Coordinates of N, CA and C and ligand atoms in Angstrom, one line a residue:
X3 N -245.4 10.8 -5.7 CA -245.7 12.0 -6.4 C -245.9 13.3 -5.4
X4 N -245.1 14.5 -5.7 CA -245.3 15.5 -4.7 C -246.6 16.0 -5.1
X5 N -247.2 16.3 -3.6 CA -248.5 17.1 -3.6 C -248.2 18.6 -4.1
X6 N -248.9 19.6 -4.7 CA -248.9 21.1 -4.5 C -248.8 21.3 -3.3
X7 N -247.8 21.9 -2.9 CA -248.3 22.4 -1.3 C -249.2 23.5 -1.3
X8 N -250.0 23.5 -0.2 CA -251.3 24.5 -0.1 C -250.3 25.8 0.4
X9 N -250.8 27.1 -0.2 CA -250.1 28.1 0.2 C -250.6 28.6 1.3
X10 N -249.7 29.1 2.2 CA -250.1 29.5 3.5 C -250.0 31.0 4.1
X11 N -249.2 31.4 2.7 CA -248.7 32.9 2.9 C -249.1 33.6 2.1
X12 N -250.0 33.5 1.0 CA -250.6 34.2 0.0 C -252.0 34.9 0.6
X13 N -252.5 35.3 -0.3 CA -253.8 36.5 -0.1 C -255.0 35.2 0.0
X14 N -255.8 35.3 0.6 CA -257.1 34.6 0.8 C -257.8 35.0 -0.3
X15 N -258.4 33.9 -1.0 CA -258.9 34.2 -2.5 C -260.4 33.8 -2.3
X16 N -261.0 33.6 -1.1 CA -262.4 33.6 -1.1 C -263.2 34.7 -1.6
X17 N -263.8 34.7 -2.6 CA -264.6 35.5 -3.3 C -265.8 36.1 -2.1
X18 N -265.9 37.3 -2.4 CA -267.0 38.1 -1.5 C -267.9 38.8 -2.4
X19 N -269.2 39.1 -2.1 CA -270.1 39.7 -2.9 C -270.3 41.1 -2.1
X20 N -269.9 42.1 -2.9 CA -269.7 43.4 -2.9 C -270.7 44.1 -3.8
X21 N -271.0 45.6 -3.1 CA -271.8 46.4 -4.0 C -270.7 47.5 -4.3
X22 N -271.1 47.8 -5.6 CA -270.5 49.0 -6.2 C -270.5 50.5 -5.8
X23 N -269.7 51.1 -5.2 CA -270.1 52.5 -4.6 C -270.5 53.4 -5.7
X24 N -270.3 52.7 -7.1 CA -270.5 54.1 -7.9 C -271.7 53.8 -8.4
X25 N -271.9 52.4 -9.3 CA -273.2 52.1 -9.9 C -274.3 51.5 -9.0
X26 N -274.0 50.8 -7.9 CA -274.6 50.0 -7.1 C -274.6 48.5 -7.7
X27 N -274.2 48.0 -8.5 CA -273.9 46.6 -8.7 C -273.4 45.7 -8.0
X28 N -274.1 44.3 -7.8 CA -273.3 43.6 -6.9 C -272.6 42.7 -7.8
X29 N -271.2 42.5 -7.2 CA -270.4 41.5 -7.8 C -269.6 40.9 -6.8
X30 N -269.0 39.6 -7.5 CA -268.1 38.5 -6.4 C -266.9 39.2 -6.4
X31 N -266.2 39.6 -5.6 CA -264.6 40.0 -5.7 C -263.8 39.5 -4.6
X32 N -262.5 38.8 -4.8 CA -261.5 38.2 -3.9 C -261.0 39.4 -3.2
X33 N -261.0 39.1 -1.9 CA -260.6 39.6 -0.8 C -258.8 39.5 -1.0
X34 N -258.1 40.5 -0.5 CA -256.6 40.6 -0.6 C -256.1 40.8 0.6
X35 N -255.5 39.8 1.4 CA -255.0 39.9 2.6 C -253.5 39.3 2.3
X36 N -252.7 40.1 1.7 CA -251.3 39.9 1.6 C -250.6 39.4 2.8
X37 N -249.3 38.6 2.5 CA -248.6 38.1 3.6 C -247.7 39.4 3.5
X38 N -246.9 39.5 4.8 CA -245.9 40.9 4.1 C -244.6 40.4 3.6
X39 N -244.0 41.5 2.9 CA -243.1 40.9 1.6 C -241.9 40.6 2.2
X40 N -241.2 39.3 1.7 CA -240.1 38.8 2.3 C -238.9 39.5 1.8
X41 N -238.9 39.3 0.6 CA -238.0 40.1 -0.5 C -237.8 41.8 -0.3
X42 N -236.8 42.5 -0.6 CA -236.6 43.6 -0.9 C -237.4 44.0 -1.8
X43 N -238.0 45.3 -1.7 CA -238.7 45.9 -2.8 C -237.5 46.6 -4.2
X44 N -238.0 46.8 -5.2 CA -237.3 47.4 -5.9 C -237.0 48.8 -5.5
X45 N -236.2 49.6 -6.4 CA -235.8 51.0 -6.2 C -237.0 52.2 -6.2
X46 N -237.9 51.5 -6.9 CA -239.0 52.4 -7.0 C -240.0 51.9 -5.9
X47 N -240.0 50.9 -4.8 CA -240.5 50.4 -4.1 C -241.7 49.6 -4.7
X48 N -241.4 48.8 -5.8 CA -242.3 47.8 -6.1 C -242.2 46.5 -5.2
X49 N -242.8 46.0 -4.3 CA -242.8 45.0 -3.4 C -242.1 43.8 -4.2
X50 N -241.3 43.3 -2.8 CA -240.9 41.9 -3.4 C -241.9 40.7 -3.1
X51 N -241.3 40.0 -3.3 CA -242.4 38.3 -3.1 C -242.8 38.1 -1.9
X52 N -243.6 38.0 -1.0 CA -244.6 37.3 -2.3 C -246.0 38.5 -2.4
X53 N -245.6 39.6 -2.2 CA -246.8 40.7 -2.4 C -246.6 41.1 -4.1
X54 N -245.3 40.8 -4.7 CA -245.3 41.2 -5.9 C -246.4 40.3 -7.0
X55 N -246.2 39.1 -6.7 CA -247.1 38.2 -7.0 C -248.7 38.2 -7.3
X56 N -249.3 39.4 -6.3 CA -250.4 39.3 -6.2 C -251.0 40.7 -6.7
X57 N -250.3 41.3 -7.8 CA -250.6 42.3 -8.4 C -252.2 42.4 -8.9
X58 N -252.3 41.3 -9.4 CA -253.6 41.2 -9.9 C -255.1 41.2 -9.1
X59 N -254.3 41.4 -7.8 CA -255.7 41.2 -6.8 C -255.6 42.6 -5.9
X60 N -254.6 43.5 -6.2 CA -254.5 44.5 -5.6 C -256.0 45.5 -5.7
X61 N -256.5 45.4 -6.6 CA -257.7 46.5 -6.8 C -258.7 45.5 -7.5
X62 N -259.9 45.8 -6.8 CA -261.2 45.2 -7.2 C -261.7 46.1 -8.6
X63 N -262.8 45.5 -9.1 CA -263.2 46.2 -10.3 C -264.8 46.1 -10.4
X64 N -265.2 46.8 -10.9 CA -266.7 46.4 -11.2 C -267.1 46.1 -12.3
X65 N -267.5 44.8 -12.7 CA -267.5 44.5 -13.8 C -268.9 45.0 -15.0
X66 N -269.8 46.1 -14.3 CA -270.7 46.9 -14.6 C -270.2 48.0 -15.2
X67 N -269.6 48.7 -14.5 CA -269.3 50.3 -14.7 C -267.6 50.2 -15.1
X68 N -267.0 49.4 -14.3 CA -265.7 49.4 -14.7 C -264.8 50.1 -13.7
X69 N -265.5 50.7 -12.6 CA -264.8 51.4 -11.3 C -263.8 50.5 -10.7
X70 N -262.6 51.0 -10.6 CA -261.7 49.9 -10.0 C -260.8 50.6 -8.9
X71 N -260.9 50.0 -7.9 CA -260.3 50.9 -6.5 C -260.0 49.4 -5.6
X72 N -258.9 49.7 -4.5 CA -258.7 48.7 -3.5 C -259.9 48.4 -2.9
X73 N -261.1 49.2 -2.9 CA -262.4 48.4 -2.1 C -263.7 49.2 -3.0
X74 N -264.2 48.6 -3.9 CA -265.1 49.5 -4.9 C -266.6 49.7 -4.3
X75 N -266.7 49.3 -2.8 CA -267.6 49.6 -2.0 C -267.5 51.1 -1.3
X76 N -266.3 51.7 -1.8 CA -266.0 52.9 -1.0 C -265.9 54.0 -2.5
X77 N -266.3 54.9 -2.9 CA -266.3 55.9 -3.7 C -266.3 57.6 -3.2
X78 N -265.5 58.0 -3.9 CA -265.4 59.7 -3.7 C -266.6 59.9 -4.1
X79 N -267.2 61.2 -3.8 CA -268.5 61.5 -4.4 C -268.3 61.9 -5.8
X80 N -267.1 62.2 -6.2 CA -266.7 62.9 -7.5 C -266.6 61.5 -8.7
X81 N -266.3 60.6 -8.0 CA -265.9 58.9 -8.7 C -266.8 58.9 -9.5
X82 N -268.4 59.0 -9.3 CA -269.4 58.5 -10.5 C -269.2 59.2 -11.7
X83 N -268.8 60.4 -11.6 CA -268.8 61.5 -12.9 C -267.3 61.2 -13.5
X84 N -266.3 60.7 -12.6 CA -265.2 60.3 -13.2 C -265.1 59.1 -14.3
X85 N -266.2 58.3 -13.5 CA -266.1 57.0 -14.2 C -266.9 57.3 -15.2
X86 N -268.2 58.1 -15.6 CA -269.1 58.4 -16.6 C -268.3 59.1 -18.1
X87 N -266.9 59.7 -17.5 CA -266.4 60.7 -18.4 C -265.9 59.9 -19.4
X88 N -265.7 60.8 -20.8 CA -265.3 60.4 -21.8 C -264.0 59.5 -21.8
X89 N -263.2 60.2 -21.1 CA -261.9 59.8 -20.9 C -261.6 58.4 -20.1
X90 N -262.2 58.2 -19.4 CA -262.5 57.1 -18.4 C -263.1 55.7 -19.2
X91 N -264.2 56.4 -19.9 CA -264.4 54.9 -20.9 C -263.8 54.7 -22.1
X92 N -262.9 55.8 -22.5 CA -262.0 55.4 -23.5 C -260.6 54.6 -23.4
X93 N -260.4 54.8 -22.0 CA -259.4 53.8 -21.5 C -259.7 52.7 -21.0
X94 N -261.2 52.4 -20.6 CA -261.5 51.2 -20.4 C -261.7 50.3 -21.4
X95 N -262.1 51.0 -22.6 CA -262.3 50.1 -23.8 C -260.9 49.9 -24.6
X96 N -259.8 50.6 -24.3 CA -258.7 50.8 -25.1 C -258.2 49.2 -25.2
X97 N -258.4 48.4 -26.2 CA -258.0 46.7 -25.8 C -256.3 46.6 -26.3
X98 N -256.0 47.8 -26.8 CA -254.5 48.1 -27.2 C -253.5 47.6 -25.8
X99 N -254.5 48.3 -24.6 CA -253.8 48.3 -23.4 C -253.8 46.9 -22.5
X100 N -252.6 46.5 -21.9 CA -253.0 45.4 -20.9 C -254.1 45.5 -20.2
X101 N -255.2 44.6 -19.8 CA -256.7 44.8 -19.0 C -256.2 45.1 -17.7
X102 N -255.1 44.7 -16.9 CA -254.6 44.9 -15.9 C -254.1 46.4 -15.3
X103 N -253.4 46.8 -16.4 CA -252.9 48.1 -16.2 C -253.9 49.0 -16.6
X104 N -255.2 48.5 -17.1 CA -256.1 49.6 -17.8 C -256.9 49.8 -15.9
X105 N -256.9 48.6 -15.6 CA -257.6 49.0 -14.2 C -256.9 50.0 -13.1
X106 N -255.5 49.8 -13.2 CA -254.7 50.4 -12.3 C -255.0 52.2 -13.0
X107 N -254.9 51.9 -14.0 CA -254.9 53.6 -15.0 C -256.4 54.3 -14.7
X108 N -257.5 53.1 -14.5 CA -258.7 53.9 -14.2 C -258.6 54.3 -13.1
X109 N -258.2 53.5 -11.9 CA -258.3 53.9 -10.6 C -257.3 55.2 -10.3
X110 N -256.5 55.3 -11.2 CA -255.4 56.5 -11.3 C -256.2 57.8 -11.8
X111 N -257.1 57.6 -12.5 CA -257.9 58.4 -13.3 C -258.8 59.1 -12.2
X112 N -259.6 58.5 -11.7 CA -260.5 58.6 -10.7 C -259.7 59.3 -9.5
X113 N -258.6 59.2 -9.1 CA -258.0 59.9 -7.7 C -257.5 61.3 -8.7
X114 N -257.0 61.2 -9.7 CA -256.7 62.6 -10.2 C -257.9 63.4 -10.5
X115 N -259.2 62.8 -10.6 CA -260.0 63.7 -10.8 C -260.3 64.3 -9.6
X116 N -260.3 63.4 -8.2 CA -260.7 63.9 -7.2 C -259.6 64.8 -6.3
X117 N -258.4 65.0 -7.1 CA -257.5 65.9 -6.6 C -256.4 65.1 -5.7
X118 N -256.5 63.9 -5.9 CA -255.3 63.2 -4.6 C -254.0 62.9 -5.8
X119 N -253.4 63.9 -6.2 CA -252.6 63.8 -7.2 C -251.3 62.5 -7.0
X120 N -250.8 62.4 -5.8 CA -249.7 61.7 -5.3 C -250.3 60.6 -5.5
X121 N -251.6 59.9 -4.8 CA -252.0 58.8 -4.9 C -252.3 58.3 -6.2
X122 N -252.5 59.2 -7.1 CA -252.9 58.9 -8.4 C -251.4 58.7 -9.4
X123 N -250.4 59.2 -8.7 CA -249.1 58.8 -9.3 C -248.7 57.4 -9.0
X124 N -248.9 57.1 -7.6 CA -248.6 55.8 -7.0 C -249.6 54.5 -7.6
X125 N -251.1 55.3 -8.2 CA -251.7 54.0 -8.7 C -251.3 53.8 -10.2
X126 N -250.5 54.7 -10.6 CA -250.4 55.2 -12.2 C -248.9 54.0 -12.2
X127 N -247.8 54.1 -11.3 CA -246.9 53.1 -11.5 C -246.9 51.8 -11.6
X128 N -247.9 51.1 -10.8 CA -248.1 49.7 -11.1 C -248.6 49.4 -12.7
X129 N -249.1 50.3 -13.3 CA -249.4 49.7 -14.9 C -248.1 49.7 -15.5
X130 N -247.0 50.6 -14.9 CA -245.9 50.2 -15.7 C -245.4 49.2 -15.5
X131 N -245.4 48.5 -14.3 CA -244.9 47.4 -13.7 C -245.6 46.3 -14.6
X132 N -247.1 46.4 -14.9 CA -247.7 45.4 -15.6 C -246.9 45.2 -17.0
X133 N -246.8 46.5 -17.3 CA -246.4 46.5 -18.8 C -244.5 46.1 -18.6
X134 N -243.8 46.2 -17.9 CA -242.7 45.8 -17.6 C -242.8 44.0 -17.7
X135 N -243.5 43.4 -16.9 CA -243.9 42.3 -17.1 C -244.5 41.3 -18.3
X136 N -245.0 42.1 -19.0 CA -245.4 42.0 -20.3 C -244.5 42.2 -21.2
X137 N -243.4 42.7 -21.1 CA -242.3 42.9 -22.1 C -243.1 44.2 -23.2
X138 N -243.7 45.4 -22.5 CA -244.0 46.1 -23.3 C -243.6 47.4 -22.7
X139 N -242.1 47.9 -23.3 CA -241.1 48.8 -23.0 C -241.9 50.4 -23.1
X140 N -242.4 50.6 -24.5 CA -242.8 51.9 -24.6 C -244.1 52.2 -23.6
X141 N -245.3 51.2 -23.3 CA -246.1 51.6 -22.3 C -245.4 52.0 -20.9
X142 N -244.5 50.9 -20.5 CA -243.9 51.2 -19.3 C -243.3 52.5 -19.7
X143 N -242.7 53.2 -20.6 CA -241.7 54.3 -20.2 C -242.9 55.1 -20.4
X144 N -244.1 55.4 -20.9 CA -244.9 56.2 -20.9 C -245.7 56.5 -19.6
X145 N -246.1 55.3 -19.2 CA -247.0 55.4 -17.7 C -245.9 55.7 -16.4
X146 N -244.4 55.3 -16.6 CA -243.4 56.2 -15.9 C -243.4 57.8 -15.7
X147 N -243.6 58.2 -17.3 CA -243.6 59.7 -16.9 C -244.7 60.2 -16.8
X148 N -245.9 59.7 -17.0 CA -247.1 60.2 -16.5 C -247.0 60.2 -14.9
X149 N -246.8 59.0 -14.2 CA -246.6 59.1 -12.9 C -245.7 60.2 -12.4
X150 N -244.5 60.4 -13.0 CA -243.7 61.6 -12.7 C -244.4 62.6 -12.4
X151 N -245.2 63.1 -13.7 CA -245.9 64.4 -14.2 C -246.7 64.3 -12.9
X152 N -247.5 63.3 -12.6 CA -248.5 63.6 -11.5 C -248.2 63.7 -10.2
X153 N -247.1 63.1 -9.7 CA -246.2 63.4 -8.5 C -246.0 65.1 -8.4
X154 N -245.4 65.4 -9.4 CA -244.7 66.9 -9.7 C -245.9 68.0 -9.8
X155 N -247.1 67.6 -10.3 CA -248.0 68.4 -10.2 C -248.8 68.5 -8.9
X156 N -248.7 67.9 -7.6 CA -249.0 67.7 -6.4 C -248.4 68.6 -5.6
X157 N -248.9 68.6 -4.3 CA -247.9 69.2 -3.1 C -246.5 68.8 -2.9
X158 N -245.6 69.6 -2.5 CA -244.0 69.3 -2.4 C -243.8 67.7 -1.9
X159 N -243.1 67.1 -2.6 CA -242.5 65.6 -2.4 C -241.7 65.5 -1.3
X160 N -242.0 64.2 -0.6 CA -241.0 64.2 0.8 C -239.7 63.2 -0.1
X161 N -238.7 62.9 0.6 CA -237.7 62.3 -0.1 C -238.0 60.8 -0.5
X162 N -239.0 60.0 0.1 CA -239.2 58.7 -0.6 C -239.7 59.0 -1.7
X163 N -240.8 59.9 -1.9 CA -241.3 60.0 -3.1 C -240.7 60.4 -4.1
X164 N -239.6 61.5 -3.7 CA -238.6 61.8 -4.8 C -237.5 60.6 -5.3
X165 N -237.5 59.9 -4.4 CA -236.6 58.5 -5.0 C -237.2 57.7 -6.0
X166 N -238.6 57.8 -5.6 CA -239.5 57.1 -6.7 C -239.3 57.9 -7.9
X167 N -239.3 59.0 -7.8 CA -239.5 59.8 -9.1 C -238.0 59.7 -9.9
X168 N -237.0 59.3 -8.9 CA -235.6 59.7 -9.9 C -235.7 58.2 -10.5
X169 N -236.2 56.9 -10.1 CA -236.1 55.6 -10.2 C -237.0 55.8 -11.5
X170 N -238.2 56.2 -11.6 CA -239.1 56.4 -12.8 C -238.3 57.0 -14.1
X171 N -237.9 58.2 -13.5 CA -236.9 58.7 -14.6 C -236.0 57.9 -15.4
X172 N -234.8 57.5 -14.5 CA -234.2 56.7 -14.8 C -234.9 55.6 -15.8
X173 N -235.6 54.8 -15.3 CA -236.1 53.6 -16.1 C -236.9 54.0 -17.4
X174 N -237.1 55.2 -17.3 CA -237.7 55.8 -18.6 C -237.0 56.5 -19.7
X175 N -235.5 56.5 -19.0 CA -234.6 56.8 -19.9 C -234.4 58.4 -20.0
X176 N -235.0 59.1 -19.1 CA -235.1 60.6 -18.9 C -233.8 60.8 -18.1
X177 N -232.6 60.5 -18.5 CA -231.1 60.7 -17.9 C -231.1 62.2 -17.2
X178 N -231.0 63.2 -18.0 CA -230.9 64.5 -17.4 C -231.5 64.9 -16.1
X179 N -232.8 64.3 -16.1 CA -233.7 64.8 -15.3 C -233.7 64.2 -14.1
X180 N -233.4 62.7 -14.5 CA -233.1 61.9 -13.6 C -231.9 62.0 -12.5
X181 N -230.9 62.5 -13.1 CA -229.1 63.0 -12.4 C -229.6 64.2 -11.5
X182 N -230.6 65.4 -12.1 CA -230.5 66.4 -11.6 C -231.6 66.4 -10.4
X183 N -232.5 65.3 -10.6 CA -233.4 65.3 -9.4 C -232.7 64.5 -8.3
X184 N -231.7 63.3 -8.9 CA -230.9 62.8 -7.7 C -229.8 64.0 -6.9
X185 N -229.2 64.5 -7.8 CA -228.3 65.3 -7.2 C -229.0 66.3 -6.2
X186 N -230.1 67.0 -6.7 CA -230.8 68.0 -6.0 C -231.1 67.7 -4.5
X187 N -231.5 66.4 -4.4 CA -232.1 65.9 -3.3 C -230.6 65.4 -2.3
X188 N -229.9 64.7 -3.0 CA -228.4 64.7 -2.2 C -228.1 65.8 -1.6
X189 N -228.1 67.1 -2.3 CA -227.6 68.1 -1.8 C -228.3 69.0 -0.3
X190 N -229.5 68.1 -0.3 CA -230.1 68.4 1.1 C -229.8 67.5 2.4
X191 N -228.9 66.7 2.3 CA -228.5 66.2 3.1 C -229.4 64.9 3.9
X192 N -229.9 64.1 2.9 CA -231.2 63.3 3.2 C -230.5 62.5 3.7
X193 N -231.8 61.7 4.9 CA -231.3 60.2 5.7 C -230.1 59.5 4.9
X194 N -229.4 58.7 5.5 CA -228.5 57.9 4.9 C -229.0 56.6 4.2
X195 N -230.3 56.2 4.4 CA -230.8 55.2 3.3 C -230.9 55.6 2.3
X196 N -231.5 57.1 2.1 CA -232.0 57.6 1.1 C -230.7 57.9 -0.1
X197 N -229.5 58.4 0.8 CA -228.4 58.9 0.3 C -227.8 57.5 -0.5
X198 N -228.0 56.7 0.3 CA -227.2 55.3 -0.6 C -227.8 55.0 -2.0
X199 N -229.5 55.1 -1.7 CA -230.3 54.6 -2.9 C -229.8 55.5 -3.9
X200 N -229.7 56.9 -3.6 CA -229.4 58.2 -4.8 C -228.1 57.7 -5.4
X201 N -226.9 57.5 -4.6 CA -226.0 56.9 -5.0 C -226.2 55.9 -6.2
X202 N -226.6 54.9 -5.4 CA -226.8 53.8 -6.8 C -227.5 54.3 -8.0
X203 N -228.4 55.0 -7.8 CA -229.3 55.7 -8.8 C -228.3 56.4 -9.7
X204 N -227.5 57.3 -9.3 CA -226.5 58.0 -10.0 C -225.6 57.0 -11.2
X205 N -224.9 56.1 -10.2 CA -224.2 55.0 -11.2 C -225.1 54.4 -12.4
X206 N -226.1 53.8 -11.7 CA -227.1 53.5 -12.9 C -227.2 54.5 -13.8
X207 N -227.5 56.0 -13.7 CA -228.0 56.6 -14.7 C -226.9 56.8 -15.5
X208 N -225.4 56.9 -14.6 CA -224.2 57.1 -15.6 C -224.1 55.8 -17.0
X209 N -224.3 54.9 -16.1 CA -224.1 53.3 -17.0 C -225.4 53.1 -18.2
X210 N -226.1 54.1 -18.0 CA -227.7 54.4 -19.0 C -228.1 53.1 -18.7
X211 N -228.3 52.5 -17.4 CA -229.1 51.3 -16.9 C -230.6 51.5 -16.4
X212 N -231.4 50.7 -17.5 CA -232.9 51.1 -17.4 C -233.7 49.9 -16.5
X213 N -232.9 48.8 -15.9 CA -233.3 47.4 -15.8 C -233.9 47.9 -13.8
X214 N -234.5 47.0 -13.9 CA -234.9 47.1 -12.2 C -233.8 46.5 -11.2
X215 N -233.6 47.4 -10.1 CA -233.0 47.0 -9.2 C -233.0 46.9 -7.7
X216 N -232.8 45.8 -6.9 CA -233.6 45.8 -5.6 C -232.8 46.8 -4.7
X217 N -233.5 47.4 -3.8 CA -233.3 48.0 -2.6 C -232.3 47.5 -1.8
X218 N -232.1 46.1 -1.8 CA -231.2 45.6 -1.1 C -229.7 45.7 -1.4
X219 N -229.5 46.2 -2.8 CA -228.2 46.5 -3.5 C -227.8 47.9 -3.4
X220 N -228.6 48.6 -2.8 CA -228.5 50.1 -2.3 C -228.0 50.2 -1.1
X221 N -228.1 49.0 -0.2 CA -228.1 49.4 1.3 C -226.8 48.9 1.8
X222 N -226.2 49.2 3.1 CA -224.7 48.7 3.4 C -224.9 47.3 3.7
X223 N -223.8 46.8 3.6 CA -223.5 45.4 3.9 C -224.2 44.6 4.7
X224 N -224.2 45.5 6.0 CA -225.0 44.5 6.8 C -226.6 44.2 6.7
X225 N -227.2 45.4 6.0 CA -228.6 44.7 5.6 C -228.8 43.6 4.7
X226 N -227.3 43.3 3.9 CA -227.6 42.3 2.7 C -227.2 41.0 3.5
X227 N -226.8 41.2 4.7 CA -226.8 39.4 5.6 C -228.1 39.0 5.7
X228 N -228.4 38.0 5.4 CA -229.8 37.3 5.6 C -230.1 37.2 7.0
X229 N -229.2 37.0 7.8 CA -229.8 36.9 9.5 C -230.2 38.4 9.9
X230 N -229.1 39.2 9.5 CA -229.3 40.5 9.7 C -230.6 41.2 9.3
X231 N -230.7 41.4 7.7 CA -231.7 41.6 7.2 C -233.1 41.3 7.6
X232 N -233.1 39.8 8.1 CA -234.3 39.0 8.5 C -235.0 40.2 9.8
X233 N -233.8 40.2 10.7 CA -234.3 40.7 12.1 C -234.6 42.1 11.7
X234 N -234.1 43.0 10.8 CA -234.1 44.2 10.4 C -235.2 44.7 9.7
X235 N -235.7 43.6 8.9 CA -236.7 43.7 8.0 C -238.1 43.9 8.5
X236 N -239.1 43.1 7.8 CA -240.4 43.9 8.0 C -240.6 43.0 9.4
X237 N -241.0 43.4 10.6 CA -241.9 42.8 11.8 C -243.3 42.6 11.3
X238 N -243.4 41.3 11.8 CA -244.8 40.5 11.5 C -246.2 42.0 11.8
X239 N -246.9 41.9 11.0 CA -247.9 42.9 10.9 C -247.5 44.5 10.8
X240 N -246.1 44.8 10.5 CA -245.8 45.7 10.2 C -246.3 46.5 8.8
X241 N -246.2 45.4 8.0 CA -246.6 45.8 6.7 C -245.2 46.6 5.7
X242 N -245.3 46.8 4.9 CA -244.6 47.2 3.6 C -244.1 48.8 4.0
X243 N -245.2 49.4 4.2 CA -245.3 51.1 4.6 C -244.3 51.5 5.6
X244 N -244.8 50.7 7.1 CA -244.1 50.9 8.1 C -242.6 50.6 7.9
X245 N -242.2 49.5 7.1 CA -240.8 49.0 7.2 C -240.0 50.1 6.3
X246 N -240.9 50.5 5.2 CA -239.9 51.7 4.4 C -239.8 52.7 5.4
X247 N -241.0 53.2 6.5 CA -240.8 54.4 7.0 C -239.6 54.4 7.6
X248 N -239.3 53.0 8.4 CA -238.3 53.0 9.1 C -236.8 53.1 8.4
X249 N -236.9 52.0 7.1 CA -235.8 52.5 6.5 C -235.6 53.9 5.9
X250 N -236.6 54.5 5.6 CA -236.0 56.0 5.4 C -236.1 57.1 6.3
X251 N -236.2 56.7 7.6 CA -235.8 57.1 8.7 C -237.0 58.4 9.0
X252 N -237.9 58.0 8.5 CA -239.4 58.8 9.0 C -240.2 58.4 9.9
Ligands
ZN168 ZN1 -270.1 49.8 -10.5

């Protein structure tokens, strides 16, 4: 009988004792050291596997005050006030929403309170991914629109962020807004990779397709060939952001 293979490329799961930066309570939290993504991300930059499957470990959460963050030992001076506020407590206690989604939304709330609106948008989108995985389209749609609102209430967006806005709008069935946003970016003559993604988005919008699609399906043929994409994709130690920066020519 085959033995289960020990995972050598997923996150380390050794729990560590950490002190919450908001309330000072010590708790054991799993450290996350994800392997670089091997599959291409979705059009909204949701990472491919194996990172995709580690979402439950992207954020730590204090079991006492509910503060959640990539590293709960670190807290913005305004975080304690945000965590104590009525809207945060209501979110934390809203059992009609999936617990993992509430963890992302809680982090997004703290970021919003500290004025980091784009990062708050990036923290809200994973809540929609949780809803996708659980088959809750209404929640996914609401959280995508919330992420878009946060992106748009911050400073001017770069091309990568605008592509993510287009995809969030498409997947939330905001067809007109999605098409308009894609076309206005195309008119600015963005880098080739961005244009390719936007052309795919426009075809999907036209077909009223709300499904997830991989970045690999938007890119020109060479990037689809495994041996070439292997060379051109993630360099060891580079990580998702570095790869995407090269992909988007930034
Ligand atoms: Zn705490």
